[in-house]
Amino acid sequence: MSSALMDQLGAAAALLLDRGGWTMAALFALSVAALMAAIVSVLRLAALRPFQDPASGHGAAASLAAHLRRRLLRGDDRALVAEEAALLARGYLRQARTGFRLLELIVTTAPLLGLLGTVLGMIDAFQAMQSSGEAVKPADLAGGIWEALITTAAGMVIALLALALHALLDALVDRFRFRLEVAATEALETEPEPPHAVTEPAKAEAARQAAAQ
């Protein structure tokens, strides 16, 4: 059953490529590029562990917060640390948005390329009718127009799919941006405690034990 379905899909794809010409082949390449861009974007975003709880110590948000706390613990200026936080967050977001420019380009280019294929197909159809020297039949005219419109439909479908992928990935990046902002804000607003710091209760307990001895 699956082999028969694959054969039908292959035959349909071959028919579209044959009717659509080189523009259909270019649109097919754009669809593959859109899928690959989306996969790369998902992998790069997943590598940052964007939705990991910062308290767990894993993920980009936790790494950012830990770095800022170390800078504040060294006594660095808080304004400079805030600027560095913005730069680091921008770098994380740039990595998370890998492939977005390609998806945006495909959203814009695919419909125009499909329209170009339609225009070229219409030109070929009318030239063939003119060179035939016979009375043009409505069926022949409709067949030529139908074949020419295939590329426009394919371009719009590819653009819609690329737009949907871009919107989904952009929503994930927005959530990641919010987590980075929360982690950086908490790290900058919290007074850092030096490691192995002795608190007042611990000092009181130590003095009580020394007096008992």
GROMACS .gro file of N, CA and C in nm, residues 11 16 33 48 57 65 78 82 107 111 133 139-140 144 157 160 162 164 168 208:
model
   60
   11ALA      N    1   0.464   0.991  -0.953
   11ALA     CA    2   0.408   1.020  -1.084
   11ALA      C    3   0.347   1.161  -1.087
   16LEU      N    4   0.388   1.732  -1.257
   16LEU     CA    5   0.397   1.874  -1.226
   16LEU      C    6   0.525   1.935  -1.282
   33ALA      N    7   1.444   2.378   0.036
   33ALA     CA    8   1.522   2.474   0.114
   33ALA      C    9   1.445   2.522   0.236
   48LEU      N   10   2.014   2.521   2.246
   48LEU     CA   11   2.021   2.623   2.350
   48LEU      C   12   1.938   2.586   2.474
   57GLY      N   13   2.016   2.497   3.635
   57GLY     CA   14   2.155   2.518   3.600
   57GLY      C   15   2.190   2.479   3.458
   65ALA      N   16   2.242   3.383   3.337
   65ALA     CA   17   2.227   3.431   3.475
   65ALA      C   18   2.352   3.403   3.557
   78ARG      N   19   2.742   4.760   3.754
   78ARG     CA   20   2.615   4.696   3.718
   78ARG      C   21   2.567   4.741   3.580
   82ALA      N   22   2.490   4.496   3.268
   82ALA     CA   23   2.362   4.496   3.197
   82ALA      C   24   2.384   4.506   3.046
  107VAL      N   25   0.921   3.303   0.142
  107VAL     CA   26   0.784   3.355   0.148
  107VAL      C   27   0.762   3.463   0.042
  111PRO      N   28   0.586   3.306  -0.447
  111PRO     CA   29   0.472   3.350  -0.529
  111PRO      C   30   0.515   3.423  -0.657
  133GLY      N   31  -0.195   2.829  -3.700
  133GLY     CA   32  -0.264   2.877  -3.819
  133GLY      C   33  -0.405   2.826  -3.833
  139ALA      N   34  -1.113   2.455  -2.587
  139ALA     CA   35  -1.052   2.350  -2.505
  139ALA      C   36  -0.900   2.362  -2.507
  140ASP      N   37  -0.843   2.392  -2.623
  140ASP     CA   38  -0.698   2.408  -2.631
  140ASP      C   39  -0.652   2.528  -2.549
  144GLY      N   40  -0.403   2.520  -2.215
  144GLY     CA   41  -0.279   2.595  -2.200
  144GLY      C   42  -0.278   2.683  -2.077
  157VAL      N   43   0.131   2.787  -0.248
  157VAL     CA   44   0.132   2.682  -0.146
  157VAL      C   45   0.265   2.679  -0.071
  160LEU      N   46   0.289   2.977   0.163
  160LEU     CA   47   0.206   2.961   0.282
  160LEU      C   48   0.270   2.865   0.382
  162ALA      N   49   0.594   2.798   0.410
  162ALA     CA   50   0.711   2.865   0.468
  162ALA      C   51   0.669   2.971   0.569
  164ALA      N   52   0.395   2.962   0.755
  164ALA     CA   53   0.350   2.891   0.875
  164ALA      C   54   0.469   2.844   0.959
  168LEU      N   55   0.558   2.974   1.345
  168LEU     CA   56   0.574   2.880   1.456
  168LEU      C   57   0.709   2.897   1.523
  208ARG      N   58   2.824   3.011   7.001
  208ARG     CA   59   2.760   2.931   7.107
  208ARG      C   60   2.838   2.803   7.133
   0.00000   0.00000   0.00000
